[in-house]
Coordinates of C-alpha atoms in Angstrom, one line a residue:
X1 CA 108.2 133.3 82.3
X2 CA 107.8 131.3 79.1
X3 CA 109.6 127.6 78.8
X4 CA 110.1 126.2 75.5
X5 CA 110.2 122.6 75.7
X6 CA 111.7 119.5 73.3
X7 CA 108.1 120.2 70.9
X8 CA 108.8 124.0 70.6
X9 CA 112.1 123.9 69.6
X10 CA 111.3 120.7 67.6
X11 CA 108.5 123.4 65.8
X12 CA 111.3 125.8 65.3
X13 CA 113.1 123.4 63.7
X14 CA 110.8 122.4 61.1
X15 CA 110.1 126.2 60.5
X16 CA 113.5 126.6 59.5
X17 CA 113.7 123.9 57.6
X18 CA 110.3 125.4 55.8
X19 CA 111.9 129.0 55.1
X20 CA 115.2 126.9 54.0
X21 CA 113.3 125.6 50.8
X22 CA 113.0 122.5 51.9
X23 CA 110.5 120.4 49.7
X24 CA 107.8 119.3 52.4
X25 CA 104.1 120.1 52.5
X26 CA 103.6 122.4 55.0
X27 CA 100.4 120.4 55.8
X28 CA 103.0 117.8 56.9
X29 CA 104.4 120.1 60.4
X30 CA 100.6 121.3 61.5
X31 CA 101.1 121.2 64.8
X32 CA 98.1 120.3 67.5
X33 CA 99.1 123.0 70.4
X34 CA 98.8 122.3 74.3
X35 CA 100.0 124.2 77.1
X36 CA 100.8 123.0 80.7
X37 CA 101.2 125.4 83.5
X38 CA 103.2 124.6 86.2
X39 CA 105.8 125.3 88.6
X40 CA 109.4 124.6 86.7
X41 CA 111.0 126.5 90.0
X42 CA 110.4 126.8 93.6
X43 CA 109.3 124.5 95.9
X44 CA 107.0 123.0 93.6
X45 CA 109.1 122.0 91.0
X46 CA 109.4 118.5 90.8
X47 CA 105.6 118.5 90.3
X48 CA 105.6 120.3 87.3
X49 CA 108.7 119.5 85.8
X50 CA 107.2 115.4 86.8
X51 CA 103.8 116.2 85.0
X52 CA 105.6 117.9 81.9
X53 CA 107.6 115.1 81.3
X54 CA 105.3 112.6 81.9
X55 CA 103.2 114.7 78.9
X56 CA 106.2 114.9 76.6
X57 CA 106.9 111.0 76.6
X58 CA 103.7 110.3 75.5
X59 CA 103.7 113.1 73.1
X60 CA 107.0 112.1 71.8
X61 CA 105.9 108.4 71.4
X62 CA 102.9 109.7 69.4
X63 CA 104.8 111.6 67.7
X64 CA 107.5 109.2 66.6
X65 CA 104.3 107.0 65.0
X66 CA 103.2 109.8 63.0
X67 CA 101.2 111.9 65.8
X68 CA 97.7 112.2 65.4
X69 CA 96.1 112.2 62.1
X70 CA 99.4 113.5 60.6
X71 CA 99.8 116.6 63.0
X72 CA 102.4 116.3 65.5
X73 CA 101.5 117.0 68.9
X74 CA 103.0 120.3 70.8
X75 CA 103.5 121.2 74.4
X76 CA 103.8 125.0 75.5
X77 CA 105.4 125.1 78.8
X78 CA 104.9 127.7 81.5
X79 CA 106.2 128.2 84.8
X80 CA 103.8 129.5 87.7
X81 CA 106.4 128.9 90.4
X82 CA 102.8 127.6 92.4
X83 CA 101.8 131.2 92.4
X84 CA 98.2 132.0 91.4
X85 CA 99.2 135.5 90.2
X86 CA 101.5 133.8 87.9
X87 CA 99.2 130.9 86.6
X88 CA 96.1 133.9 85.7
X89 CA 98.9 135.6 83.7
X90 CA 100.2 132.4 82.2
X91 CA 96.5 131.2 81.3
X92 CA 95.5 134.4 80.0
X93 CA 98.8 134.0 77.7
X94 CA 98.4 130.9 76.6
X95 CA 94.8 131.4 75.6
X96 CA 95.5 134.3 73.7
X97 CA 97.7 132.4 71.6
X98 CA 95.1 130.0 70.5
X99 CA 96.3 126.9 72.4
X100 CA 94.0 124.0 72.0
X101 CA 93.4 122.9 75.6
X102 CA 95.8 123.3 79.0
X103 CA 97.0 119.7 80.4
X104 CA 98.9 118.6 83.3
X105 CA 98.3 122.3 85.1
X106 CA 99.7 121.7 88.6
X107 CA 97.6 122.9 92.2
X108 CA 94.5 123.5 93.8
X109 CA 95.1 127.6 94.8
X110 CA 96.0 128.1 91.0
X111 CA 93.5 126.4 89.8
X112 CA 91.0 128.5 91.7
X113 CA 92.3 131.3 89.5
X114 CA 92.5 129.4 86.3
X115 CA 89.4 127.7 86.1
X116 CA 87.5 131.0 85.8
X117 CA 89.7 132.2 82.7
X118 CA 88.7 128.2 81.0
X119 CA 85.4 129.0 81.3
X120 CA 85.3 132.3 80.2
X121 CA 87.5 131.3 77.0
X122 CA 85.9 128.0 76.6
X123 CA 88.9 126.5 76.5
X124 CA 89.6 122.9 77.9
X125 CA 91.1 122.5 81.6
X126 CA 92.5 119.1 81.5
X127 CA 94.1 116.3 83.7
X128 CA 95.0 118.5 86.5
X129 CA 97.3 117.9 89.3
X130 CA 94.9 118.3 91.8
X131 CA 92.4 116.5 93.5
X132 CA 90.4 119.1 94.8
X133 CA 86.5 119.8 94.7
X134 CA 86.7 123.2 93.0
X135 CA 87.3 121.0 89.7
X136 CA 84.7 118.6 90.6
X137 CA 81.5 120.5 90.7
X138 CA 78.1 119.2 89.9
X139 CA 77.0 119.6 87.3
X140 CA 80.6 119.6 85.9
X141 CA 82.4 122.2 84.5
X142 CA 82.1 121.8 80.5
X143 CA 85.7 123.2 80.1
X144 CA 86.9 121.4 83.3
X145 CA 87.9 117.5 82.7
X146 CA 90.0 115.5 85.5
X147 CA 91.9 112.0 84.9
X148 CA 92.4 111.6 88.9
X149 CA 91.0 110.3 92.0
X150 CA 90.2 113.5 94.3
X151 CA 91.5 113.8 97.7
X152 CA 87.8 113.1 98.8
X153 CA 88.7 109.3 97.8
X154 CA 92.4 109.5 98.8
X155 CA 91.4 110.9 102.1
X156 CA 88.8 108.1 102.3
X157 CA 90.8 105.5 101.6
X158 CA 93.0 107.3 104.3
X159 CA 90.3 107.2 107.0
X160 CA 89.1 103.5 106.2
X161 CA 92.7 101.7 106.2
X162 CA 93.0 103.6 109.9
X163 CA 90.1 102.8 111.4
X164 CA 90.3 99.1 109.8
X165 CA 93.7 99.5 111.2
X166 CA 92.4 99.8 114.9
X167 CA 93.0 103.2 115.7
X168 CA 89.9 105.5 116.7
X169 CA 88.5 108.4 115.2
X170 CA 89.7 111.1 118.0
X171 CA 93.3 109.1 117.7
X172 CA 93.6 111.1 113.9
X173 CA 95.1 114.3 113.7
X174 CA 95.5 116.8 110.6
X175 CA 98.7 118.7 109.4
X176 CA 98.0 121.1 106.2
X177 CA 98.5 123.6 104.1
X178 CA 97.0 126.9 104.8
X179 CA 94.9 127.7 101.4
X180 CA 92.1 125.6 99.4
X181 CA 94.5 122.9 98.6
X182 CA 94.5 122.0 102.2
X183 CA 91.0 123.0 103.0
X184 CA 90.6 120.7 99.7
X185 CA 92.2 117.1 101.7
X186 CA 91.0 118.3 104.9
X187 CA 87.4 118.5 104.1
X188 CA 87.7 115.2 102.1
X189 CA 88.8 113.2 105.4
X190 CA 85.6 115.0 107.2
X191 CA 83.7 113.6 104.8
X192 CA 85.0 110.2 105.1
X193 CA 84.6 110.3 109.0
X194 CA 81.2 111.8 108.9
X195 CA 80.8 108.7 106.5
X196 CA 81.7 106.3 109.5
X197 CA 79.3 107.7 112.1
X198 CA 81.7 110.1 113.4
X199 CA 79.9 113.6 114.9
X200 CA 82.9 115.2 116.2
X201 CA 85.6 115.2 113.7
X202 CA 85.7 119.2 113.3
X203 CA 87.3 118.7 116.9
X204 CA 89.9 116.7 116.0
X205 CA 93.4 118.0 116.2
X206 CA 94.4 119.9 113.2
X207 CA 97.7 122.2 112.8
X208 CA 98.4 124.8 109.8
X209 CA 101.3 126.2 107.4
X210 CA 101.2 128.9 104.9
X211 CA 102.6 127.9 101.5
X212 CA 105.9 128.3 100.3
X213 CA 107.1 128.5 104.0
X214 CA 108.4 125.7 105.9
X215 CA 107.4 127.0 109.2
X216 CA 105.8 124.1 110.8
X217 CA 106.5 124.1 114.4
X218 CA 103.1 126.1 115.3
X219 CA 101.3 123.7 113.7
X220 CA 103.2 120.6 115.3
X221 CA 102.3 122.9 118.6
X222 CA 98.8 122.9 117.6
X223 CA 98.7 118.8 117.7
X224 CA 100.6 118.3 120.3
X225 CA 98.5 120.0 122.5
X226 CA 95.4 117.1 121.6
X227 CA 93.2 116.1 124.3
X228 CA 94.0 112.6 123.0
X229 CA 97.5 111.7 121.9
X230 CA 97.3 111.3 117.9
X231 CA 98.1 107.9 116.4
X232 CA 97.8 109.4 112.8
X233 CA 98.3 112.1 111.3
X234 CA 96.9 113.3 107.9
X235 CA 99.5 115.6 105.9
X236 CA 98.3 117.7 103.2
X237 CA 101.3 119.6 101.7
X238 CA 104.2 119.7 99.3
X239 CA 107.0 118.1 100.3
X240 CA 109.2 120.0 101.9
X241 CA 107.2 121.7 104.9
X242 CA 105.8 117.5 105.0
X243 CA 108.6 116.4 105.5
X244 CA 109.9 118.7 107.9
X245 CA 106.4 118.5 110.0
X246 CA 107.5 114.2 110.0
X247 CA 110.7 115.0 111.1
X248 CA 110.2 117.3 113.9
X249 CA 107.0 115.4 115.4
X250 CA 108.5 111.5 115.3
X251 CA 110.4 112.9 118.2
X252 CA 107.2 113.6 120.3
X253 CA 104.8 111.1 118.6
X254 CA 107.8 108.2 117.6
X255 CA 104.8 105.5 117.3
X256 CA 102.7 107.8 115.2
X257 CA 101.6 106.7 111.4
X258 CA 102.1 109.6 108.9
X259 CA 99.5 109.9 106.2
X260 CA 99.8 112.1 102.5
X261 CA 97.8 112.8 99.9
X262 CA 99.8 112.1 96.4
X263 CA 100.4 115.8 95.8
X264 CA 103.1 116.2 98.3
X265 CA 105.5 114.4 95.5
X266 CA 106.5 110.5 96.4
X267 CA 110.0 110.5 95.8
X268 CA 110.9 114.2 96.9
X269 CA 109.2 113.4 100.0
X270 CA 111.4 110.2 100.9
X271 CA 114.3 111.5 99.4
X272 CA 113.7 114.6 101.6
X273 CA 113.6 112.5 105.1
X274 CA 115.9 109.8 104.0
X275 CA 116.0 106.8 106.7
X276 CA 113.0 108.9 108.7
X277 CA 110.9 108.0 105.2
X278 CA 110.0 103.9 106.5
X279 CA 106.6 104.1 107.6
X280 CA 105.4 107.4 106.1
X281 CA 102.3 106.5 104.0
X282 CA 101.1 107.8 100.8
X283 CA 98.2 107.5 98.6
X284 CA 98.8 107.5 94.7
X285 CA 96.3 107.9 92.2
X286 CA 98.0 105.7 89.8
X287 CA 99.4 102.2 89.8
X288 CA 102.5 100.9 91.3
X289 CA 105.7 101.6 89.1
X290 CA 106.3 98.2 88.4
X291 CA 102.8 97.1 88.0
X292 CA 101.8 94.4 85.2
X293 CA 99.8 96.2 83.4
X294 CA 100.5 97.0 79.4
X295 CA 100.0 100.9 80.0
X296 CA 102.7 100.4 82.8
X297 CA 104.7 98.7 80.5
X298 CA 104.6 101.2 77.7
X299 CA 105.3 104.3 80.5
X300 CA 108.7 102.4 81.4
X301 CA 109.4 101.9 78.1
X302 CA 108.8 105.1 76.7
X303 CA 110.7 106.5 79.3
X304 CA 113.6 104.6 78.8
X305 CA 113.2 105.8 75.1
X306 CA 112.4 109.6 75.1
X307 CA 114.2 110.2 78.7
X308 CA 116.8 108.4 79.6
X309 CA 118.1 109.9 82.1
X310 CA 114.8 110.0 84.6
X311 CA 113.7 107.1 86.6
X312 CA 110.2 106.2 86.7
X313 CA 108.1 108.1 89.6
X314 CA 104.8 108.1 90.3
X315 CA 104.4 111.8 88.8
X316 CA 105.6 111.5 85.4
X317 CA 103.5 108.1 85.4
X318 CA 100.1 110.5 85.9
X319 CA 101.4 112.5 83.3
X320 CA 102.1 110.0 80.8
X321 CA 98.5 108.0 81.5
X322 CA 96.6 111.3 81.5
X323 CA 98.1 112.1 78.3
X324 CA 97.7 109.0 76.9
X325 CA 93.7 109.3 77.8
X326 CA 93.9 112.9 76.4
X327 CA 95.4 111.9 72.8
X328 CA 92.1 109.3 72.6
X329 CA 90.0 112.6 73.0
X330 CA 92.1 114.2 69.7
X331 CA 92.0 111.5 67.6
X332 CA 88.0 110.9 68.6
X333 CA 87.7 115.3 67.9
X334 CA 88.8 114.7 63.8
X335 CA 91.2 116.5 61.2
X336 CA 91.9 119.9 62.4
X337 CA 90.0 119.8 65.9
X338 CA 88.6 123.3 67.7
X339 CA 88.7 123.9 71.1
X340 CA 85.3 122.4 71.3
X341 CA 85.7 119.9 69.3
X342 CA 88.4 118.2 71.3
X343 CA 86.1 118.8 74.5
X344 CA 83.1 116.9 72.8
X345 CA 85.9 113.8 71.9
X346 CA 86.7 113.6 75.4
X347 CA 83.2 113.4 77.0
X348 CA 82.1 110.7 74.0
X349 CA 84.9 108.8 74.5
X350 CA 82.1 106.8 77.3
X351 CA 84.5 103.5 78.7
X352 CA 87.7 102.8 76.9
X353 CA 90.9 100.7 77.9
X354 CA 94.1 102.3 78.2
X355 CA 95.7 99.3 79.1
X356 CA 95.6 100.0 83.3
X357 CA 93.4 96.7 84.1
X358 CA 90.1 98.3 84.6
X359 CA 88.5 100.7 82.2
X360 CA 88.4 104.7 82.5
X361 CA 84.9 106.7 81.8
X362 CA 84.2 110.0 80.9
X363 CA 80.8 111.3 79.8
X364 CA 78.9 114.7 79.7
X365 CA 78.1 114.2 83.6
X366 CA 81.3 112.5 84.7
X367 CA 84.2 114.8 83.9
X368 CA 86.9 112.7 86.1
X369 CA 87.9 109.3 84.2
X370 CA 89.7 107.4 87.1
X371 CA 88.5 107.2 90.9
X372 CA 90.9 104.4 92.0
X373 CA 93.5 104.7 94.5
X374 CA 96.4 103.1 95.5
X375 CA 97.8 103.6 99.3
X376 CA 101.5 102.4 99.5
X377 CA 103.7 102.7 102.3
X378 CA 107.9 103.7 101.9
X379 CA 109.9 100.3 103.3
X380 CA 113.2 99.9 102.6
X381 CA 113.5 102.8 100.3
X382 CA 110.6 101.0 98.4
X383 CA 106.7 102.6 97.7
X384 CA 104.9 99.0 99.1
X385 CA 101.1 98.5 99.3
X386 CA 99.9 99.3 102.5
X387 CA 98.6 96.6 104.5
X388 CA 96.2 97.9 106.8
X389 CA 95.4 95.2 109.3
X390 CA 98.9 94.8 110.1
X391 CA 99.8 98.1 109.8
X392 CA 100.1 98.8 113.8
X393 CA 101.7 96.5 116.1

């Protein structure tokens, strides 16, 4: 199923206004072409539709100062519905049409499929939903280039605050999806334990759901059946089956911290459980909302300006900084950029400030530009920074 967004209809636009006679240089509406896919429907959704608009504001703020060396920017939207069948077909789609480079693509099991059609095509993978390994190889990927933290470091950052929290290795448990993107955050937090000393950690308690079902009570089952009653639990899922899997086990584990990865979607997850949200803990790979930082600034801003009707969310806010590092890679690939060229911009672009307090690398052997991570906590209906000493009583 093919989306078009505000930039395709824009292009339509100006086409018309072309073929009308209009007395413009048709060098003036070259368009730079992306493409983003992503799920639009299903369960997924707001992750996609989050990223996309995210994308779109910064396009649309580029844009509005003349775009990038003259040439508008353009986003193609397709919808995968989280499907991997879907996101091949998509890929293949969008490649065919000569798209300069995929951005914002959503998911670790569609990336699995994707990745393989990038580097066949030579065609740039970038700023990808998805913290997981398979887009972190070394050596990297040439057509592969992340802007995120991976779930390795969200994970870790998981594992440390706990353990600095006071509770003990076999006190963690795992809850997660049944495919790579859960095999992607599981493995991460094994990694962090085996970091700490621990041997043991594949014993830990660790329950399972399939994806795009919220059948969770088999995995509760599996957890509550621990040697050693779990203090924590590690979630890595969407939203929905997440917050079900909270739901169901604060009535067998009600003094029980709950732990996700960024993917399962801040604000669908607490606007999911509503009052059961207070405690639940998630890790962001972006600054707080209303950080002071000028790259903050600019995200509310442009918001407000381009979509008026969204609030800010932690999704959109990836989107917009990933673009925002993406555009620095066009205007450093020249007039008219290839596929390639825009690839070699990126990895020369070495440290550079986008305005987030700390600089952002990327180089021929570092293909992911950020590693920092932000664990908050829902109080009051608020995303708070987790305080890990006093997280327990």
């Amino acid at each position: 199923m093919r989306r078009l967004g505000f930039f395709s209809l824009n292009r339509i636009v100006l086409r018309a206004t072309i073929l009308a006679g209009a007395l413009v240089s048709p060098l003036a509406y070259a368009e730079l072409t992306f493409g983003i896919v992503a799920p639009a429907t299903g369960g997924a959704a707001s992750l996609g539709l989050g990223m996309q608009k995210g994308i779109e504001t910064y396009f649309a703020e580029v844009n509005a100062a003349g775009g990038v060396n003259g040439q508008p920017l353009n986003l193609v939207a397709m919808d995968d519905q989280y499907q991997p069948l879907e996101a091949a077909r998509n890929t293949r789609q969008l490649i065919e049409d000569d798209l300069l480079a995929a951005i914002g693509n959503v998911g670790t099991p569609t990336a699995a499929v994707t990745i393989p059609l990038h580097n066949e095509y030579k065609t740039l993978l970038y700023g990808a939903f998805t913290g997981a390994g398979i887009l972190r190889r070394s050596p990297p990927d040439r057509y592969v280039i992340n802007y995120r933290a991976s779930y390795v470091q969200e994970t870790a950052a998981m594992v440390d605050g706990l353990l600095q929290a006071g509770i003990l290795p076999e006190e963690i448990a795992f809850f997660t999806q049944n495919d790579s993107f859960g095999d992607a955050g599981y493995n991460g937090a094994m990694q962090a334990l085996a970091s700490h000393g621990v041997e043991n950690s594949a014993s830990l308690a660790h329950g399972r759901f399939t994806r795009g079902t919220r059948n969770v009570h088999q995995g509760l089952a599996s957890i509550l059946q621990a040697p050693v009653t779990p203090r924590a639990v590690i979630i890595v899922g969407t939203s929905g089956p997440a917050a079900d899997f909270i739901r169901e086990a604060k009535n067998d584990l009600p003094d029980a911290v709950f732990l996700n990865v960024s993917f399962v979607g801040s604000q669908a997850l607490m606007d999911e459980l509503g009052e059961q949200a207070e405690g639940v803990i998630i890790t962001q790979v972006v600054p707080p909302l209303d950080a002071d930082l000028p790259a903050v600034e600019e995200y509310r801003q442009a918001l407000a300006s381009y979509s008026p009707d969204s609030a800010p969310d932690f999704i959109s806010l990836e989107g917009y900084l990933a673009a925002k590092l993406f555009v620095e890679g066009v205007k450093a690939a020249g007039a008219n950029p290839n596929r390639e060229a825009i690839v070699d911009g990126l990895l020369g672009l070495g440290t550079i400030d986008i305005g987030l307090g700390e600089p952002l690398t990327l180089g021929r052997d570092d293909h992911q530009a950020s590693d920092a991570v932000w664990p908050t906590i829902i109080t009051n209906g608020r995303f708070e920074s987790v305080e890990w000493a006093s997280l327990l009583p």
